[in-house]
Short mmCIF file of N, CA and C in Angstrom, two decimals:
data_model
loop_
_atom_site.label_atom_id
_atom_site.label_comp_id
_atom_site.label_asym_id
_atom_site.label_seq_id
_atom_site.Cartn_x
_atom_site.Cartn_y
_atom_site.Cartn_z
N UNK A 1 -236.96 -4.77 79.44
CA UNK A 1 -237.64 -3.99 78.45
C UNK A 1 -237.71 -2.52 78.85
N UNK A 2 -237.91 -2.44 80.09
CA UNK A 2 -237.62 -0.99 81.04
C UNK A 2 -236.67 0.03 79.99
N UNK A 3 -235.39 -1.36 80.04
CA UNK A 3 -234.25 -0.16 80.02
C UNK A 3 -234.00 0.32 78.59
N UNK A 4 -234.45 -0.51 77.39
CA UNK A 4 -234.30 -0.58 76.21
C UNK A 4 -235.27 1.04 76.03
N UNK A 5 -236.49 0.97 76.59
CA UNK A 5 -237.16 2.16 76.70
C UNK A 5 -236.52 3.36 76.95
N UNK A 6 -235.99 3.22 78.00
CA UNK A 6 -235.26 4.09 79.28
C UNK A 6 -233.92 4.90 78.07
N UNK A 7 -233.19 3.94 77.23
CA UNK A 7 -232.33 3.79 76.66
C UNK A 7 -232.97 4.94 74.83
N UNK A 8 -233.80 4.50 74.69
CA UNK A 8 -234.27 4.77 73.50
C UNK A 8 -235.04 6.36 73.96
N UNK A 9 -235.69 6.87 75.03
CA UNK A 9 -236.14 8.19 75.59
C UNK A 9 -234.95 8.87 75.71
N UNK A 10 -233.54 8.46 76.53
CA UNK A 10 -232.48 9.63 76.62
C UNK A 10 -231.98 9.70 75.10
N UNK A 11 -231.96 8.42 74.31
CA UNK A 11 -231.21 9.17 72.55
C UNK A 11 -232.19 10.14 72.49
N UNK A 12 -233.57 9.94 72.52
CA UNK A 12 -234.30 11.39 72.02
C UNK A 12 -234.47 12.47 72.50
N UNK A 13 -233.95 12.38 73.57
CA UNK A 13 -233.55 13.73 74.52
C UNK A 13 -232.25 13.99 73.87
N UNK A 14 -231.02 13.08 73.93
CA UNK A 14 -229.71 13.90 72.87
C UNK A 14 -229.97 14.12 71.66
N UNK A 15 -230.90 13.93 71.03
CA UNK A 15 -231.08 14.15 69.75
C UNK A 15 -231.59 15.77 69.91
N UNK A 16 -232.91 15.93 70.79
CA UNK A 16 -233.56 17.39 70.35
C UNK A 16 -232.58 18.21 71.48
N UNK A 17 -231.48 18.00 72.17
CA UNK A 17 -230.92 18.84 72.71
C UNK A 17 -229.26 18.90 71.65
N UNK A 18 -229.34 18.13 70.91
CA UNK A 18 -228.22 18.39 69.82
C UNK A 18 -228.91 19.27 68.73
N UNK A 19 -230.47 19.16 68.34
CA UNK A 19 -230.58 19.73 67.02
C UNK A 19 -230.77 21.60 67.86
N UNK A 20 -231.20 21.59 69.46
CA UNK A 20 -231.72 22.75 69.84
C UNK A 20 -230.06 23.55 70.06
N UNK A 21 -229.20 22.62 70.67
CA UNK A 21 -227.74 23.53 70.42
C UNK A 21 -227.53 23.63 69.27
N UNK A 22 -227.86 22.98 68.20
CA UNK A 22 -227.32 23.35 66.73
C UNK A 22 -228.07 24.78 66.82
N UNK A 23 -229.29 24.91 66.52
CA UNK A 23 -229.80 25.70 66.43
C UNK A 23 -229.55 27.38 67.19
N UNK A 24 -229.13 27.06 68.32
CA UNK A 24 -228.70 28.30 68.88
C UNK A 24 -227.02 28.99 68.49
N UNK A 25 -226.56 27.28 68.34
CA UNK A 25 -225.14 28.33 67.39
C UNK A 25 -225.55 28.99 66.46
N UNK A 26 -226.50 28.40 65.46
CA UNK A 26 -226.58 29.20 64.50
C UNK A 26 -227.06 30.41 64.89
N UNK A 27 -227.70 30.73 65.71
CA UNK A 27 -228.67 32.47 65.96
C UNK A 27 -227.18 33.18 66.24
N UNK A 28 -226.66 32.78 67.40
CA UNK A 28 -225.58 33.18 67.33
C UNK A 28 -224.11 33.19 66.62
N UNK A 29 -223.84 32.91 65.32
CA UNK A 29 -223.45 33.17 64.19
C UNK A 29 -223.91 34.58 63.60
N UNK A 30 -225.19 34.18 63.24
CA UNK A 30 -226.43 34.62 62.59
C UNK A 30 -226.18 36.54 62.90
N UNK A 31 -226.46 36.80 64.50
CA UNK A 31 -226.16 37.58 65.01
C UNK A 31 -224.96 38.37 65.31
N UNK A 32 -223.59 37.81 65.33
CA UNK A 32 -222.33 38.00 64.87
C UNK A 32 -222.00 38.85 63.42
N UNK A 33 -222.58 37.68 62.68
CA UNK A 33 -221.75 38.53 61.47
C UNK A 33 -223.11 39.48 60.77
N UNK A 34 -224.33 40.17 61.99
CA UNK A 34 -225.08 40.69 61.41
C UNK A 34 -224.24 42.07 62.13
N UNK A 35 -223.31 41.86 63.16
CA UNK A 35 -222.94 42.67 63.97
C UNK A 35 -221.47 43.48 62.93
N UNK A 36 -220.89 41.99 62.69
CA UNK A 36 -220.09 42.48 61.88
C UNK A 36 -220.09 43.26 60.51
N UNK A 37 -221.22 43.40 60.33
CA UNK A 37 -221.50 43.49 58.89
C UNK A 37 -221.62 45.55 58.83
N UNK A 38 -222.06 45.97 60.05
CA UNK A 38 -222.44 47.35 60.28
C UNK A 38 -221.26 47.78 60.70
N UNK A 39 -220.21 46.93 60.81
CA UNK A 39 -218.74 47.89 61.28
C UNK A 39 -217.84 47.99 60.12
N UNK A 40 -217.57 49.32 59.87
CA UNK A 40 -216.98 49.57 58.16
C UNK A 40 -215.78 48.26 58.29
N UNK A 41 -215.33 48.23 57.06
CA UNK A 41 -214.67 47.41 56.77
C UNK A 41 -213.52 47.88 56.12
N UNK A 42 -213.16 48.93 55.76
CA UNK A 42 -212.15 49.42 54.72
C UNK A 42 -211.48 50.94 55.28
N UNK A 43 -210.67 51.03 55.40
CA UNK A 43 -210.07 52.31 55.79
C UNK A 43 -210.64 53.18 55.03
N UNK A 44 -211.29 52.97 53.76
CA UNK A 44 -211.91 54.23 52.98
C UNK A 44 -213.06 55.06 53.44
N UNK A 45 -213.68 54.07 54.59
CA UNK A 45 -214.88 54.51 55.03
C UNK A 45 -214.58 55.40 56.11
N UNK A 46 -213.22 55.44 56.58
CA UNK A 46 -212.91 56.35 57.92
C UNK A 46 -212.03 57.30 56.99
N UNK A 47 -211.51 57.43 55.70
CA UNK A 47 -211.06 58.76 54.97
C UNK A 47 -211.31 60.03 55.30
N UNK A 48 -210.59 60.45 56.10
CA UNK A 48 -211.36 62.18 56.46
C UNK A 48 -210.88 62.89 55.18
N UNK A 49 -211.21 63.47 54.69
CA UNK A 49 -211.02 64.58 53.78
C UNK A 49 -209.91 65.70 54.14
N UNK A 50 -209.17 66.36 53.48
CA UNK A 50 -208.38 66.96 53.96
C UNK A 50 -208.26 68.00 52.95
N UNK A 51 -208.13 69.42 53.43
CA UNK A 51 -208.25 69.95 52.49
C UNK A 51 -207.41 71.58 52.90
N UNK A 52 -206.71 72.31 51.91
CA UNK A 52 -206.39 74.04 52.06
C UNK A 52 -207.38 74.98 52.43
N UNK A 53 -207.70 75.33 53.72
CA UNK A 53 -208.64 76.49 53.49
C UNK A 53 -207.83 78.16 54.28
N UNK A 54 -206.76 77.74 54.41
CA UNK A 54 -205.99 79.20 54.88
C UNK A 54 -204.33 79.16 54.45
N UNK A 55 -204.26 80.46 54.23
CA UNK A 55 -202.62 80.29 53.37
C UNK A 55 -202.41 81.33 53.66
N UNK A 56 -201.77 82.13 54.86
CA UNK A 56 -201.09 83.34 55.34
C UNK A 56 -199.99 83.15 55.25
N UNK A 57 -199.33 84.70 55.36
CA UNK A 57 -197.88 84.81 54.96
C UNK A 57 -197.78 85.58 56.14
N UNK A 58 -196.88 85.38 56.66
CA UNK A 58 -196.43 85.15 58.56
C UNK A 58 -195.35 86.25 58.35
N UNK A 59 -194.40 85.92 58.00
CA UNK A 59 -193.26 86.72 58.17
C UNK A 59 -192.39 86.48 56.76
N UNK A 60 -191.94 87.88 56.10
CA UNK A 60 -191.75 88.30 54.96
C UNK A 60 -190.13 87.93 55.16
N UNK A 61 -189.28 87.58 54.98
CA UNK A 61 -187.56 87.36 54.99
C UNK A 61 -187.09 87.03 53.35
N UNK A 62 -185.98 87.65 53.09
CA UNK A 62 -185.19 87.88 52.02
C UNK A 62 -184.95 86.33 51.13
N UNK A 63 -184.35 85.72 52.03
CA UNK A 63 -184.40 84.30 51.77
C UNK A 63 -185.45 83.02 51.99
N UNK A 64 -185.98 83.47 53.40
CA UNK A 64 -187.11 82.99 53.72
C UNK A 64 -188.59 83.24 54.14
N UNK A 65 -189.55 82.50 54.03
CA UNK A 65 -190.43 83.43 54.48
C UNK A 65 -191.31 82.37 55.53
N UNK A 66 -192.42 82.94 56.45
CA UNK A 66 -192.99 81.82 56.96
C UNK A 66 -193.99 82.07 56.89
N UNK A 67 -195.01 80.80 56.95
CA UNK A 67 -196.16 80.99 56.59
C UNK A 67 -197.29 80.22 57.80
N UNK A 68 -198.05 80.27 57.49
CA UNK A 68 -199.79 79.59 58.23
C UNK A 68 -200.45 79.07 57.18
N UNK A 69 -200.67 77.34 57.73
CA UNK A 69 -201.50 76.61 56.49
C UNK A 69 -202.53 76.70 57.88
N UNK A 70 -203.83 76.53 57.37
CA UNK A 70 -205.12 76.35 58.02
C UNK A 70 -205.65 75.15 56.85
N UNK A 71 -205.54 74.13 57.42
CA UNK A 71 -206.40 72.66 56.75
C UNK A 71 -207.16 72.53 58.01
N UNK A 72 -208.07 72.18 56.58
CA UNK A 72 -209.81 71.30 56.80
C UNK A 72 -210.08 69.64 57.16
N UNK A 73 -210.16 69.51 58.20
CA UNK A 73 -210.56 68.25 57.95
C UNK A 73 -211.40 67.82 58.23
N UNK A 74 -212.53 67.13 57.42
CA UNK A 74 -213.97 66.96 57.24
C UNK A 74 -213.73 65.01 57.62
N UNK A 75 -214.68 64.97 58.58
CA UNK A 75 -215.18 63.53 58.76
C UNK A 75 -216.60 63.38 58.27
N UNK A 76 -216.51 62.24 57.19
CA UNK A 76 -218.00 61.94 56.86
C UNK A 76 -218.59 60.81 57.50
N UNK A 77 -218.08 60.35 58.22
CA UNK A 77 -218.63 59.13 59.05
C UNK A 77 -219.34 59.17 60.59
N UNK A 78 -220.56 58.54 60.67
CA UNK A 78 -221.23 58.90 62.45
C UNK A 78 -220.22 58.36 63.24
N UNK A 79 -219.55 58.36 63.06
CA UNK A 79 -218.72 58.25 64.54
C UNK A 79 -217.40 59.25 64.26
N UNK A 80 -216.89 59.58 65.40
CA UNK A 80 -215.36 60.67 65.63
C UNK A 80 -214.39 60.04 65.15
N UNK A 81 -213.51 60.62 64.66
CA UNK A 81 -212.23 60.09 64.06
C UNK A 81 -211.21 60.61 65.21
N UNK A 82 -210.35 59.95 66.05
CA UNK A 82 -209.24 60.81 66.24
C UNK A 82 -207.87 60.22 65.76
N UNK A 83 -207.31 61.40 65.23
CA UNK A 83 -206.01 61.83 64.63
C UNK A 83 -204.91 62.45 65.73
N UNK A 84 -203.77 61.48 64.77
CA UNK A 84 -203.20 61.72 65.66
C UNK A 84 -201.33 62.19 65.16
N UNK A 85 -201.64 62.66 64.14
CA UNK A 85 -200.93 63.76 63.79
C UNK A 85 -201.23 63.64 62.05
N UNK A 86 -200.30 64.22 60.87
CA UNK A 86 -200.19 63.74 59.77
C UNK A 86 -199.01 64.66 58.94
N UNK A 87 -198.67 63.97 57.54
CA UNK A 87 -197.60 64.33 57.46
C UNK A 87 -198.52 65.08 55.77
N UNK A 88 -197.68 65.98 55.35
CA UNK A 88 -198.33 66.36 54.28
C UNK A 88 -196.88 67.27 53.35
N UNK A 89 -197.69 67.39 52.12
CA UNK A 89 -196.41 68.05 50.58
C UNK A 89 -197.19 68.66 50.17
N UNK A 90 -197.35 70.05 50.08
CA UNK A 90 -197.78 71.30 49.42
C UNK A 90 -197.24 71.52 48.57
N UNK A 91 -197.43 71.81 46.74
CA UNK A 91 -197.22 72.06 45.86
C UNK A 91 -197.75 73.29 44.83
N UNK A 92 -197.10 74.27 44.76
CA UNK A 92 -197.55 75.50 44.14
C UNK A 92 -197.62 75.62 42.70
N UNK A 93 -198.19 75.69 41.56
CA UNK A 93 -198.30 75.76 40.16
C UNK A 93 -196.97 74.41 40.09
N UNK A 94 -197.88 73.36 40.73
CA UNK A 94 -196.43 71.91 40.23
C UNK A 94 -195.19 72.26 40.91
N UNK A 95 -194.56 72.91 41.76
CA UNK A 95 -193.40 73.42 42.29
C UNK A 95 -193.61 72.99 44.16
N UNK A 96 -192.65 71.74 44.02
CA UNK A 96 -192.78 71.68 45.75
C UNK A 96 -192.92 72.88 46.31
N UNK A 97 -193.44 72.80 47.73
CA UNK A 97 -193.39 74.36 48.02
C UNK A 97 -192.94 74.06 49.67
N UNK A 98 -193.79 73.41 50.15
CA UNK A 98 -192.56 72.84 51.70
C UNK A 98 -193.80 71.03 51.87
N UNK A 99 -192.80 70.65 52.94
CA UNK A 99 -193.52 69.46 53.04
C UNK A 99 -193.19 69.24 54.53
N UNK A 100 -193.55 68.36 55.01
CA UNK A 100 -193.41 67.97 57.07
C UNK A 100 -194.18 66.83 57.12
N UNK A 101 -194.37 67.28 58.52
CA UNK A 101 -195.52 66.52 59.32
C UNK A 101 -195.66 67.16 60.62
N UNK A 102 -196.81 66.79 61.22
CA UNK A 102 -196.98 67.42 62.58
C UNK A 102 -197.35 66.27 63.69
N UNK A 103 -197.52 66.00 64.92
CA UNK A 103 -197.60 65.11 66.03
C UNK A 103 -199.05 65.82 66.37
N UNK A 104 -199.91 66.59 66.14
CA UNK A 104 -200.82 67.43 66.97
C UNK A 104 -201.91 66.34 67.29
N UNK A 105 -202.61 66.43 67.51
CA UNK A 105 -203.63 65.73 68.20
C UNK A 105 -204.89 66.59 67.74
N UNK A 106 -206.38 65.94 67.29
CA UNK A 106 -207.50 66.21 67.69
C UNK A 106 -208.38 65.31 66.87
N UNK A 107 -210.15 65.35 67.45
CA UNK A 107 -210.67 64.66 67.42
C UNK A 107 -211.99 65.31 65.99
N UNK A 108 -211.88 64.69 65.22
CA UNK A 108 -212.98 65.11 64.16
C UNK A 108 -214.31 64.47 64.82
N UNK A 109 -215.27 65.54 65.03
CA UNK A 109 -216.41 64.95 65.46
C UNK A 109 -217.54 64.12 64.11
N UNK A 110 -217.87 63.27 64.79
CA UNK A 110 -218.87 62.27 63.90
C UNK A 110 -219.75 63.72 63.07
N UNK A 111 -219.56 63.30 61.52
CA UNK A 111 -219.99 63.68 60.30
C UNK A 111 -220.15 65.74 60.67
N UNK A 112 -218.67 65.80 61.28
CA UNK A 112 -218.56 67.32 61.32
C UNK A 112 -216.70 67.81 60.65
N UNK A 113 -216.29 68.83 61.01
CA UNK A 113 -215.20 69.03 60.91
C UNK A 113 -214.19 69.86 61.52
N UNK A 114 -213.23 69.64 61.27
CA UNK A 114 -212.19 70.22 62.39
C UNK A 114 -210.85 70.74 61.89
N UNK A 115 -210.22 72.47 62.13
CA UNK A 115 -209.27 72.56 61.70
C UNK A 115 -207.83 72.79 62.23
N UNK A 116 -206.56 72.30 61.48
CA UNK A 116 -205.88 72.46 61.90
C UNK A 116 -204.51 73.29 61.83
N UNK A 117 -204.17 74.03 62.17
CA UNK A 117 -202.93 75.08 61.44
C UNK A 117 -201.82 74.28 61.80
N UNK A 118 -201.41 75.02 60.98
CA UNK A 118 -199.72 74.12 60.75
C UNK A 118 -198.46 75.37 60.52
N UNK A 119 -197.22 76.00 61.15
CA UNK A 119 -196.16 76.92 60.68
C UNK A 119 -195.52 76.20 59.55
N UNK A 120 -195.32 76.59 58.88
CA UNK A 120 -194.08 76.17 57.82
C UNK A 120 -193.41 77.11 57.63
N UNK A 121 -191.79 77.08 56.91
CA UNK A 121 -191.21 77.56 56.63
C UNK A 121 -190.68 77.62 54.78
N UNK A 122 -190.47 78.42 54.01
CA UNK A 122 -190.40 77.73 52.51
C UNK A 122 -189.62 79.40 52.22
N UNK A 123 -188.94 79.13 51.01
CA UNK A 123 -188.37 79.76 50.06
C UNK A 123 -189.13 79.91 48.76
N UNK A 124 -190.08 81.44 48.89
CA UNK A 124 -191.07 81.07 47.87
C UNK A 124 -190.35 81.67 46.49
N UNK A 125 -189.15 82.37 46.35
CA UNK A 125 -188.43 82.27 45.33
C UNK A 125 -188.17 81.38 44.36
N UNK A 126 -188.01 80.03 45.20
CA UNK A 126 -188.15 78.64 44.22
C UNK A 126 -189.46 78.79 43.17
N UNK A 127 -190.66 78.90 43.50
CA UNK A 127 -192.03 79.03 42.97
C UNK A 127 -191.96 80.88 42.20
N UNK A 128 -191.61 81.47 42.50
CA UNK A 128 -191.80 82.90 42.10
C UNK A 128 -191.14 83.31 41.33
N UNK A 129 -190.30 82.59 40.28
CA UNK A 129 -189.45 83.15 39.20
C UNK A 129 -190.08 83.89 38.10
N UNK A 130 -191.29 83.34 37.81
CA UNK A 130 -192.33 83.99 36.72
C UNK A 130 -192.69 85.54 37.34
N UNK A 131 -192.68 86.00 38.46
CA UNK A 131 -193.74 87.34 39.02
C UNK A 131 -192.66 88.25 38.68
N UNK A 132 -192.92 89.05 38.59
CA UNK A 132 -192.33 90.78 38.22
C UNK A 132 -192.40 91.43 39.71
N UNK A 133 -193.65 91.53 40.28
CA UNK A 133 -193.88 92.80 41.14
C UNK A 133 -194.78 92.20 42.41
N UNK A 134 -194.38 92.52 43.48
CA UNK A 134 -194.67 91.99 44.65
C UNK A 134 -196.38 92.05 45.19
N UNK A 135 -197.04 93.30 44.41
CA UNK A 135 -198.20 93.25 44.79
C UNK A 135 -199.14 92.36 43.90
N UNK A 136 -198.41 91.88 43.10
CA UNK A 136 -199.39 91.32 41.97
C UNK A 136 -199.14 89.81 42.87
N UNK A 137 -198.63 89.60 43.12
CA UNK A 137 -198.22 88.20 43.60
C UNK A 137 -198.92 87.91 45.04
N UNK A 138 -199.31 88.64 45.76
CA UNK A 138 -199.94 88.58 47.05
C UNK A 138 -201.39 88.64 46.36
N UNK A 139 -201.65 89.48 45.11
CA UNK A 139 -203.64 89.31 45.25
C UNK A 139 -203.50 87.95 44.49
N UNK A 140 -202.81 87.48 43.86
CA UNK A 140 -202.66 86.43 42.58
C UNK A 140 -203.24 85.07 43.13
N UNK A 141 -204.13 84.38 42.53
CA UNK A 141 -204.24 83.20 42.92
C UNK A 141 -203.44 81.78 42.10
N UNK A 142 -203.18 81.02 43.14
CA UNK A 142 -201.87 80.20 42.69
C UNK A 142 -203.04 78.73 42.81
N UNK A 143 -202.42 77.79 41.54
CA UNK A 143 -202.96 76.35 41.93
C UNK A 143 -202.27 75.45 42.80
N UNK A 144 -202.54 75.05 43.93
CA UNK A 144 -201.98 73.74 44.64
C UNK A 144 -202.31 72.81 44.76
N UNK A 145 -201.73 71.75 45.23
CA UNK A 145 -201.86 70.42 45.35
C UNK A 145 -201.33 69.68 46.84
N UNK A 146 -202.38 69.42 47.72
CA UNK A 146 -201.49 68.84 49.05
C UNK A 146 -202.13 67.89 48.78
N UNK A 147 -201.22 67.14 49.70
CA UNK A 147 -201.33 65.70 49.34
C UNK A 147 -200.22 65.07 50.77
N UNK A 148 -200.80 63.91 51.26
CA UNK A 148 -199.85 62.86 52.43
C UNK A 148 -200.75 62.34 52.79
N UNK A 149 -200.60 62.29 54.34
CA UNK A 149 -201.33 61.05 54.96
C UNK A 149 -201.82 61.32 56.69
N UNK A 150 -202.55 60.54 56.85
CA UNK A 150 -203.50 61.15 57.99
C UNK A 150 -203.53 59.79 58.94
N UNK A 151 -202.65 60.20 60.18
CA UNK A 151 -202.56 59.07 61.26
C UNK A 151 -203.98 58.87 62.10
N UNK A 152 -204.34 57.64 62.25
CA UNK A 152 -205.34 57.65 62.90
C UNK A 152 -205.22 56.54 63.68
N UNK A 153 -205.69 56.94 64.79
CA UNK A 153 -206.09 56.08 66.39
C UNK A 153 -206.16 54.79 66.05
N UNK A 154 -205.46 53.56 66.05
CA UNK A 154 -206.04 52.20 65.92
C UNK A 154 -205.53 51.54 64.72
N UNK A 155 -205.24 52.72 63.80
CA UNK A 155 -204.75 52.29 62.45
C UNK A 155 -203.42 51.88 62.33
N UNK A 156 -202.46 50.98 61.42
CA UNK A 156 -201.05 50.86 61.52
C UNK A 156 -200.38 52.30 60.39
N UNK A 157 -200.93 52.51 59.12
CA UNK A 157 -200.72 52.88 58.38
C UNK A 157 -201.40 54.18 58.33
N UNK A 158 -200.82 55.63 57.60
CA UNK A 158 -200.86 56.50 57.26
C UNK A 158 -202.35 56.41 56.46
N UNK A 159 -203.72 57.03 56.21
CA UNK A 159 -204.87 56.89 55.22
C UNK A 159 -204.10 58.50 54.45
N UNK A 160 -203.77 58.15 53.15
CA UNK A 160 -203.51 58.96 52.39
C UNK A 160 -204.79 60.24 51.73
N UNK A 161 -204.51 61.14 51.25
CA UNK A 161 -204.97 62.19 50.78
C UNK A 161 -204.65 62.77 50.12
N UNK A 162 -205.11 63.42 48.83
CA UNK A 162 -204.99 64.36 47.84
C UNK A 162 -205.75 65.06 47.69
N UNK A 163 -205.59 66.51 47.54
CA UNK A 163 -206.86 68.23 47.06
C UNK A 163 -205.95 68.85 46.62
N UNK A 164 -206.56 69.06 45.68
CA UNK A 164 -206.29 70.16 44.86
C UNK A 164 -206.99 71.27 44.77
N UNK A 165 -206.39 72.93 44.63
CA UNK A 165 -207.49 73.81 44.36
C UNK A 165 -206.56 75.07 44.20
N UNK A 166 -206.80 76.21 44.40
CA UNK A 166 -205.99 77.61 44.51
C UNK A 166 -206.41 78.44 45.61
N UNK A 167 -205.23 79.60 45.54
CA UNK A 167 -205.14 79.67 46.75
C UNK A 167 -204.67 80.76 46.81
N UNK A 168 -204.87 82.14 47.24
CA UNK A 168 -203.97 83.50 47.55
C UNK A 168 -203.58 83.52 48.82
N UNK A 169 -202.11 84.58 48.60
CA UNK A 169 -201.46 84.14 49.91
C UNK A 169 -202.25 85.05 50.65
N UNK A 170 -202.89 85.82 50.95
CA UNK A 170 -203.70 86.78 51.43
C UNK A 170 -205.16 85.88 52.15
N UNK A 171 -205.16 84.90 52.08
CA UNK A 171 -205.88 84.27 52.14
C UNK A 171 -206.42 83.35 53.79
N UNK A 172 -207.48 83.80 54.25
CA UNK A 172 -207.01 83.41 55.73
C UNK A 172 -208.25 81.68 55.95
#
């Protein structure tokens, strides 16, 4: 009769040490996907913004000319983004105007921003068939459109971007 006892006390010991491991998987579940839940989920949430804020004209040439883009890039997220180059298409009143990419490196600080210049080279003749006179065309403000994609640390794929706005070449 001992053992029937003996026998019937350890099931109730596996019983409340099965319902107390149930129970702790679950906290730890519980705790997991409370963990998971605060880490963005969508590349949209790491979108840095990208944007024209300088458009110098470098060197004046017959056929060619070169220029200085100065882009913006704004991180809205508490944590740093780093980038790790990006490729981009500048467009003047709808008229390609040059396009690339660059390898550069830097780090957008959590919910700050960071800029980056870029040389290009372009034939602004393509875009300048409408102007008459050279000074009107340097104060003139032009509409653009850049637009590509923004490599980032960890990511497989390019996070794309589009801004639009205007822009004088006088413009630093």
């Amino acid at each position: 009769m001992k053992l029937t006892k003996l026998g019937n006390t350890i099931q109730v010991i596996d019983i409340i040490m099965y319902k107390s491991l149930k129970l702790n998987i679950s906290l730890i579940l519980i705790g997991i996907l409370t963990a998971c839940a605060n880490v963005p989920t969508s590349l949209q949430q790491f979108t840095p913004e990208v944007s024209l804020k300088g458009f110098k004209l470098v060197k004046l040439g017959l056929l060619e000319q070169d220029y200085q883009l100065k882009l913006q890039l704004k991180n809205p997220n508490p944590i740093p983004i780093p980038i790790t180059g990006l490729s981009y298409k500048l467009q003047i009143n709808g008229q390609e105007f040059t396009t690339g990419s660059t390898d550069k490196t830097i780090t957008i600080p959590a919910n700050g921003k960071e800029f980056l210049e870029i040389d290009v080279a372009s034939n602004l003749m393509s875009v300048i068939g409408e102007w008459k006179d050279f000074k009107s065309l340097l104060n003139r403000k032009f509409e653009y459109n850049l637009s590509g994609g923004v490599n980032v640390t960890g990511t497989s794929a390019a996070i794309p971007f589009n801004y639009k706005g205007d822009v004088s070449l006088l413009r630093d």
